[in-house]
PDB file of C-alpha atoms and ligand atoms in Angstrom:
ATOM      1  CA  UNK I   1      74.592 -10.620  92.774  1.00 93.00           C
ATOM      2  CA  UNK I   2      74.147  -7.586  95.013  1.00 96.00           C
ATOM      3  CA  UNK I   3      75.935  -4.464  93.802  1.00 97.00           C
ATOM      4  CA  UNK I   4      76.227  -0.854  94.853  1.00 98.00           C
ATOM      5  CA  UNK I   5      74.530   1.372  92.277  1.00 98.00           C
ATOM      6  CA  UNK I   6      73.916   5.076  91.758  1.00 98.00           C
ATOM      7  CA  UNK I   7      70.704   6.768  92.844  1.00 98.00           C
ATOM      8  CA  UNK I   8      69.870   7.370  89.179  1.00 98.00           C
ATOM      9  CA  UNK I   9      70.105   3.643  88.445  1.00 98.00           C
ATOM     10  CA  UNK I  10      67.160   3.017  90.778  1.00 98.00           C
ATOM     11  CA  UNK I  11      64.799   5.281  88.880  1.00 98.00           C
ATOM     12  CA  UNK I  12      63.464   2.846  86.288  1.00 98.00           C
ATOM     13  CA  UNK I  13      62.438   0.227  88.841  1.00 98.00           C
ATOM     14  CA  UNK I  14      61.153   2.825  91.307  1.00 98.00           C
ATOM     15  CA  UNK I  15      58.908   4.247  88.609  1.00 98.00           C
ATOM     16  CA  UNK I  16      57.726   0.898  87.266  1.00 98.00           C
ATOM     17  CA  UNK I  17      57.116  -0.883  90.578  1.00 98.00           C
ATOM     18  CA  UNK I  18      56.398   1.880  93.089  1.00 98.00           C
ATOM     19  CA  UNK I  19      54.706   4.541  90.923  1.00 97.00           C
ATOM     20  CA  UNK I  20      52.672   2.345  88.555  1.00 96.00           C
ATOM     21  CA  UNK I  21      54.910   3.318  85.658  1.00 97.00           C
ATOM     22  CA  UNK I  22      53.750   6.949  85.882  1.00 97.00           C
ATOM     23  CA  UNK I  23      56.107   8.859  83.559  1.00 97.00           C
ATOM     24  CA  UNK I  24      55.459  12.077  85.512  1.00 96.00           C
ATOM     25  CA  UNK I  25      56.141  10.659  88.975  1.00 96.00           C
ATOM     26  CA  UNK I  26      59.048  12.122  90.906  1.00 97.00           C
ATOM     27  CA  UNK I  27      61.376   9.201  91.588  1.00 98.00           C
ATOM     28  CA  UNK I  28      64.121  11.281  93.206  1.00 98.00           C
ATOM     29  CA  UNK I  29      63.784  10.778  96.966  1.00 98.00           C
ATOM     30  CA  UNK I  30      64.942  13.080  99.765  1.00 96.00           C
ATOM     31  CA  UNK I  31      68.369  11.993 100.938  1.00 98.00           C
ATOM     32  CA  UNK I  32      69.251  10.005  97.820  1.00 98.00           C
ATOM     33  CA  UNK I  33      72.490  11.945  97.515  1.00 98.00           C
ATOM     34  CA  UNK I  34      73.138  12.521 101.213  1.00 98.00           C
ATOM     35  CA  UNK I  35      76.586  11.561 102.428  1.00 97.00           C
ATOM     36  CA  UNK I  36      76.418   7.968 103.625  1.00 97.00           C
ATOM     37  CA  UNK I  37      73.323   7.020 101.635  1.00 98.00           C
ATOM     38  CA  UNK I  38      73.776   3.747  99.764  1.00 98.00           C
ATOM     39  CA  UNK I  39      71.829   2.289  96.857  1.00 98.00           C
ATOM     40  CA  UNK I  40      71.916  -1.468  96.377  1.00 98.00           C
ATOM     41  CA  UNK I  41      70.717  -3.505  93.439  1.00 98.00           C
ATOM     42  CA  UNK I  42      70.405  -7.138  92.433  1.00 98.00           C
ATOM     43  CA  UNK I  43      71.719  -8.043  88.985  1.00 97.00           C
ATOM     44  CA  UNK I  44      70.510 -11.224  87.306  1.00 96.00           C
ATOM     45  CA  UNK I  45      71.628 -12.187  83.796  1.00 95.00           C
ATOM     46  CA  UNK I  46      72.915  -8.659  83.331  1.00 95.00           C
ATOM     47  CA  UNK I  47      69.614  -7.020  84.308  1.00 97.00           C
ATOM     48  CA  UNK I  48      68.921  -4.905  87.348  1.00 98.00           C
ATOM     49  CA  UNK I  49      65.948  -6.761  88.869  1.00 98.00           C
ATOM     50  CA  UNK I  50      65.636  -5.218  92.338  1.00 98.00           C
ATOM     51  CA  UNK I  51      66.672  -2.023  94.108  1.00 98.00           C
ATOM     52  CA  UNK I  52      66.735  -0.718  97.668  1.00 98.00           C
ATOM     53  CA  UNK I  53      68.041   2.583  98.981  1.00 98.00           C
ATOM     54  CA  UNK I  54      69.467   3.114 102.452  1.00 98.00           C
ATOM     55  CA  UNK I  55      69.159   6.803 103.248  1.00 98.00           C
ATOM     56  CA  UNK I  56      71.485   8.261 105.878  1.00 98.00           C
ATOM     57  CA  UNK I  57      69.858  10.766 108.246  1.00 98.00           C
ATOM     58  CA  UNK I  58      71.541  13.426 110.368  1.00 97.00           C
ATOM     59  CA  UNK I  59      70.422  11.648 113.570  1.00 96.00           C
ATOM     60  CA  UNK I  60      72.528   8.637 112.587  1.00 95.00           C
ATOM     61  CA  UNK I  61      69.593   6.472 111.587  1.00 96.00           C
ATOM     62  CA  UNK I  62      69.237   4.761 108.228  1.00 97.00           C
ATOM     63  CA  UNK I  63      65.961   4.687 106.306  1.00 98.00           C
ATOM     64  CA  UNK I  64      65.184   1.954 103.817  1.00 98.00           C
ATOM     65  CA  UNK I  65      63.386   3.499 100.843  1.00 98.00           C
ATOM     66  CA  UNK I  66      62.408   2.456  97.358  1.00 98.00           C
ATOM     67  CA  UNK I  67      62.418  -1.318  97.902  1.00 98.00           C
ATOM     68  CA  UNK I  68      61.270  -2.766  94.615  1.00 98.00           C
ATOM     69  CA  UNK I  69      61.631  -6.115  92.876  1.00 98.00           C
ATOM     70  CA  UNK I  70      60.732  -6.418  89.186  1.00 98.00           C
ATOM     71  CA  UNK I  71      57.261  -8.054  89.135  1.00 97.00           C
ATOM     72  CA  UNK I  72      58.510 -10.918  86.962  1.00 97.00           C
ATOM     73  CA  UNK I  73      61.141 -11.726  89.592  1.00 97.00           C
ATOM     74  CA  UNK I  74      59.108 -11.394  92.802  1.00 98.00           C
ATOM     75  CA  UNK I  75      58.715 -14.356  95.149  1.00 97.00           C
ATOM     76  CA  UNK I  76      62.171 -15.794  94.459  1.00 97.00           C
ATOM     77  CA  UNK I  77      63.934 -14.551  97.551  1.00 97.00           C
ATOM     78  CA  UNK I  78      65.519 -11.531  95.901  1.00 98.00           C
ATOM     79  CA  UNK I  79      63.840  -8.991  98.167  1.00 98.00           C
ATOM     80  CA  UNK I  80      64.900 -10.990 101.202  1.00 97.00           C
ATOM     81  CA  UNK I  81      68.537 -10.996 100.034  1.00 96.00           C
ATOM     82  CA  UNK I  82      68.491  -7.275  99.395  1.00 97.00           C
ATOM     83  CA  UNK I  83      66.878  -6.263 102.690  1.00 97.00           C
ATOM     84  CA  UNK I  84      69.132  -8.604 104.646  1.00 95.00           C
ATOM     85  CA  UNK I  85      72.265  -7.258 102.988  1.00 96.00           C
ATOM     86  CA  UNK I  86      71.266  -3.772 104.095  1.00 96.00           C
ATOM     87  CA  UNK I  87      70.393  -4.670 107.674  1.00 95.00           C
ATOM     88  CA  UNK I  88      73.669  -6.615 107.921  1.00 94.00           C
ATOM     89  CA  UNK I  89      75.571  -3.642 106.543  1.00 95.00           C
ATOM     90  CA  UNK I  90      73.957  -1.188 108.956  1.00 95.00           C
ATOM     91  CA  UNK I  91      73.923  -3.437 112.007  1.00 91.00           C
ATOM     92  CA  UNK I  92      74.181  -1.303 115.125  1.00 89.00           C
ATOM     93  CA  UNK I  93      72.440   1.685 113.530  1.00 93.00           C
ATOM     94  CA  UNK I  94      68.747   2.495 113.941  1.00 94.00           C
ATOM     95  CA  UNK I  95      67.273   1.183 110.686  1.00 96.00           C
ATOM     96  CA  UNK I  96      63.672   2.018 109.789  1.00 97.00           C
ATOM     97  CA  UNK I  97      61.242   2.457 106.927  1.00 98.00           C
ATOM     98  CA  UNK I  98      57.796   3.772 106.129  1.00 98.00           C
ATOM     99  CA  UNK I  99      56.363   0.590 104.666  1.00 98.00           C
ATOM    100  CA  UNK I 100      53.267   0.047 102.613  1.00 98.00           C
ATOM    101  CA  UNK I 101      50.746  -1.962 104.574  1.00 98.00           C
ATOM    102  CA  UNK I 102      50.644  -4.380 101.613  1.00 98.00           C
ATOM    103  CA  UNK I 103      54.320  -5.227 102.227  1.00 98.00           C
ATOM    104  CA  UNK I 104      54.414  -5.280 106.034  1.00 98.00           C
ATOM    105  CA  UNK I 105      54.084  -9.065 106.231  1.00 97.00           C
ATOM    106  CA  UNK I 106      57.181  -9.327 104.031  1.00 97.00           C
ATOM    107  CA  UNK I 107      59.184  -7.194 106.471  1.00 97.00           C
ATOM    108  CA  UNK I 108      57.751  -8.824 109.601  1.00 95.00           C
ATOM    109  CA  UNK I 109      58.933 -12.244 108.531  1.00 94.00           C
ATOM    110  CA  UNK I 110      62.418 -10.727 108.267  1.00 94.00           C
ATOM    111  CA  UNK I 111      62.225  -9.472 111.845  1.00 92.00           C
ATOM    112  CA  UNK I 112      61.038  -5.900 111.364  1.00 96.00           C
ATOM    113  CA  UNK I 113      58.577  -4.474 113.885  1.00 95.00           C
ATOM    114  CA  UNK I 114      55.635  -2.116 113.287  1.00 96.00           C
ATOM    115  CA  UNK I 115      55.553   1.118 115.300  1.00 94.00           C
ATOM    116  CA  UNK I 116      52.749   3.606 115.816  1.00 93.00           C
ATOM    117  CA  UNK I 117      49.642   4.502 113.880  1.00 96.00           C
ATOM    118  CA  UNK I 118      49.150   4.115 110.167  1.00 98.00           C
ATOM    119  CA  UNK I 119      49.259   6.998 107.707  1.00 98.00           C
ATOM    120  CA  UNK I 120      48.844   7.642 103.994  1.00 98.00           C
ATOM    121  CA  UNK I 121      51.772   9.014 101.998  1.00 96.00           C
ATOM    122  CA  UNK I 122      50.906  11.805  99.538  1.00 94.00           C
ATOM    123  CA  UNK I 123      53.145  10.383  96.809  1.00 93.00           C
ATOM    124  CA  UNK I 124      51.328   7.029  96.750  1.00 95.00           C
ATOM    125  CA  UNK I 125      47.913   7.590  98.363  1.00 96.00           C
ATOM    126  CA  UNK I 126      48.497   4.215 100.047  1.00 97.00           C
ATOM    127  CA  UNK I 127      48.355   3.281 103.750  1.00 98.00           C
ATOM    128  CA  UNK I 128      51.719   2.883 105.464  1.00 98.00           C
ATOM    129  CA  UNK I 129      53.191   2.176 108.878  1.00 98.00           C
ATOM    130  CA  UNK I 130      56.608   3.011 110.251  1.00 97.00           C
ATOM    131  CA  UNK I 131      58.621  -0.143 110.840  1.00 97.00           C
ATOM    132  CA  UNK I 132      62.018  -0.650 112.389  1.00 95.00           C
ATOM    133  CA  UNK I 133      64.665  -3.277 112.217  1.00 94.00           C
ATOM    134  CA  UNK I 134      64.583  -5.138 115.518  1.00 86.00           C
ATOM    135  CA  UNK I 135      66.837  -4.008 118.285  1.00 64.00           C
ATOM    136  CA  UNK I 136      67.089  -0.297 117.604  1.00 59.00           C
ATOM    137  CA  UNK I 137      64.334   2.313 118.097  1.00 58.00           C
ATOM    138  CA  UNK I 138      63.130   4.241 115.087  1.00 58.00           C
ATOM    139  CA  UNK I 139      63.519   8.026 115.406  1.00 64.00           C
TER     140      UNK I 139
HETATM  141  C1  LIG R   1      57.662  -6.495  98.681  1.00 83.58           C
HETATM  142  C2  LIG R   1      58.741  -6.929  97.669  1.00 83.58           C
HETATM  143  C3  LIG R   1      59.841  -5.906  97.670  1.00 83.58           C
HETATM  144  C4  LIG R   1      59.272  -8.294  98.057  1.00 83.58           C
HETATM  145  O1  LIG R   1      60.299  -8.656  97.156  1.00 83.58           O
HETATM  146  P1  LIG R   1      60.461 -10.163  96.643  1.00 83.58           P
HETATM  147  O2  LIG R   1      61.696 -10.215  95.845  1.00 83.58           O
HETATM  148  O3  LIG R   1      59.204 -10.613  96.016  1.00 83.58           O
HETATM  149  O4  LIG R   1      60.635 -10.885  98.061  1.00 83.58           O
HETATM  150  P2  LIG R   1      60.987 -12.396  98.371  1.00 83.58           P
HETATM  151  O5  LIG R   1      60.874 -13.231  97.160  1.00 83.58           O
HETATM  152  O6  LIG R   1      62.277 -12.396  99.103  1.00 83.58           O
HETATM  153  O7  LIG R   1      59.810 -12.754  99.381  1.00 83.58           O
HETATM  154  C5  LIG R   1      60.099 -13.427 100.560  1.00 83.58           C
HETATM  155  C6  LIG R   1      58.808 -13.883 101.160  1.00 83.58           C
HETATM  156  O8  LIG R   1      57.938 -12.771 101.387  1.00 83.58           O
HETATM  157  C7  LIG R   1      56.712 -13.014 100.747  1.00 83.58           C
HETATM  158  N1  LIG R   1      56.240 -11.762 100.249  1.00 83.58           N
HETATM  159  C8  LIG R   1      56.740 -11.064  99.204  1.00 83.58           C
HETATM  160  N2  LIG R   1      56.048  -9.921  99.049  1.00 83.58           N
HETATM  161  C9  LIG R   1      55.108  -9.914 100.011  1.00 83.58           C
HETATM  162  C10 LIG R   1      54.078  -9.003 100.368  1.00 83.58           C
HETATM  163  N3  LIG R   1      53.887  -7.865  99.695  1.00 83.58           N
HETATM  164  N4  LIG R   1      53.288  -9.321 101.423  1.00 83.58           N
HETATM  165  C11 LIG R   1      53.469 -10.464 102.107  1.00 83.58           C
HETATM  166  N5  LIG R   1      54.434 -11.363 101.811  1.00 83.58           N
HETATM  167  C12 LIG R   1      55.225 -11.075 100.777  1.00 83.58           C
HETATM  168  C13 LIG R   1      57.013 -13.989  99.645  1.00 83.58           C
HETATM  169  O9  LIG R   1      55.857 -14.720  99.292  1.00 83.58           O
HETATM  170  C14 LIG R   1      58.044 -14.851 100.285  1.00 83.58           C
HETATM  171  O10 LIG R   1      57.435 -15.777 101.167  1.00 83.58           O
HETATM  172  P3  LIG R   1      57.965 -17.291 101.249  1.00 83.58           P
HETATM  173  O11 LIG R   1      59.394 -17.211 101.714  1.00 83.58           O
HETATM  174  O12 LIG R   1      57.041 -17.897 102.239  1.00 83.58           O
HETATM  175  O13 LIG R   1      57.822 -17.823  99.875  1.00 83.58           O
HETATM  176  C15 LIG R   1      58.166  -7.045  96.246  1.00 83.58           C
HETATM  177  O14 LIG R   1      57.047  -7.900  96.271  1.00 83.58           O
HETATM  178  C16 LIG R   1      57.759  -5.739  95.616  1.00 83.58           C
HETATM  179  O15 LIG R   1      58.568  -5.083  94.959  1.00 83.58           O
HETATM  180  N6  LIG R   1      56.486  -5.350  95.778  1.00 83.58           N
HETATM  181  C17 LIG R   1      55.945  -4.160  95.196  1.00 83.58           C
HETATM  182  C18 LIG R   1      56.580  -2.908  95.756  1.00 83.58           C
HETATM  183  C19 LIG R   1      56.508  -2.824  97.254  1.00 83.58           C
HETATM  184  O16 LIG R   1      55.474  -3.048  97.872  1.00 83.58           O
HETATM  185  N7  LIG R   1      57.653  -2.478  97.834  1.00 83.58           N
HETATM  186  C20 LIG R   1      57.773  -2.285  99.258  1.00 83.58           C
HETATM  187  C21 LIG R   1      57.378  -0.906  99.567  1.00 83.58           C
HETATM  188  S1  LIG R   1      57.454  -0.592 101.322  1.00 83.58           S
END
């Protein structure tokens, strides 16, 4: 079941999955509370098992951030459901993300396209590429 959640409700999974459980990591992302930003979660047996945030930018584009599925629930199609619900919801907008290289194959099979050179994000120290949902240019 995909539900709309608060930004704060994403924090536990963001920390566990995207920041290696680091208790000191900052899991508040720019734009979390911007008007038009939406946070979606998947609830299974009463537990929040995946989260994804869709950050609204002033240029009208929407950035997917904080995509995380609980490790015990990965590989069951939950991430696919969550990403697809967002791209359906924001159809017609420019939808993009800065994706970890380790997850790019996941996005590519859903129709996302890699743009430009790779870079390392300070918060993770991991290589990333900008990707966009097909059809609309990333900003
Ligand atoms: C990437 C992630 C969000 C995918 O979520 P998920 O719930 O496991 O995704 P799904 O079960 O819908 O996977 C769909 C397909 O993508 C594949 N896949 C999942 N993660 C993948 C990855 N990192 N790289 C390549 N393929 C991947 C699955 O094997 C599956 O393939 P199949 O249909 O052939 O079986 C999840 O693995 C995750 O949270 N990873 C750690 C955090 C992360 O990297 N987040 C993305 C940051 S940009």
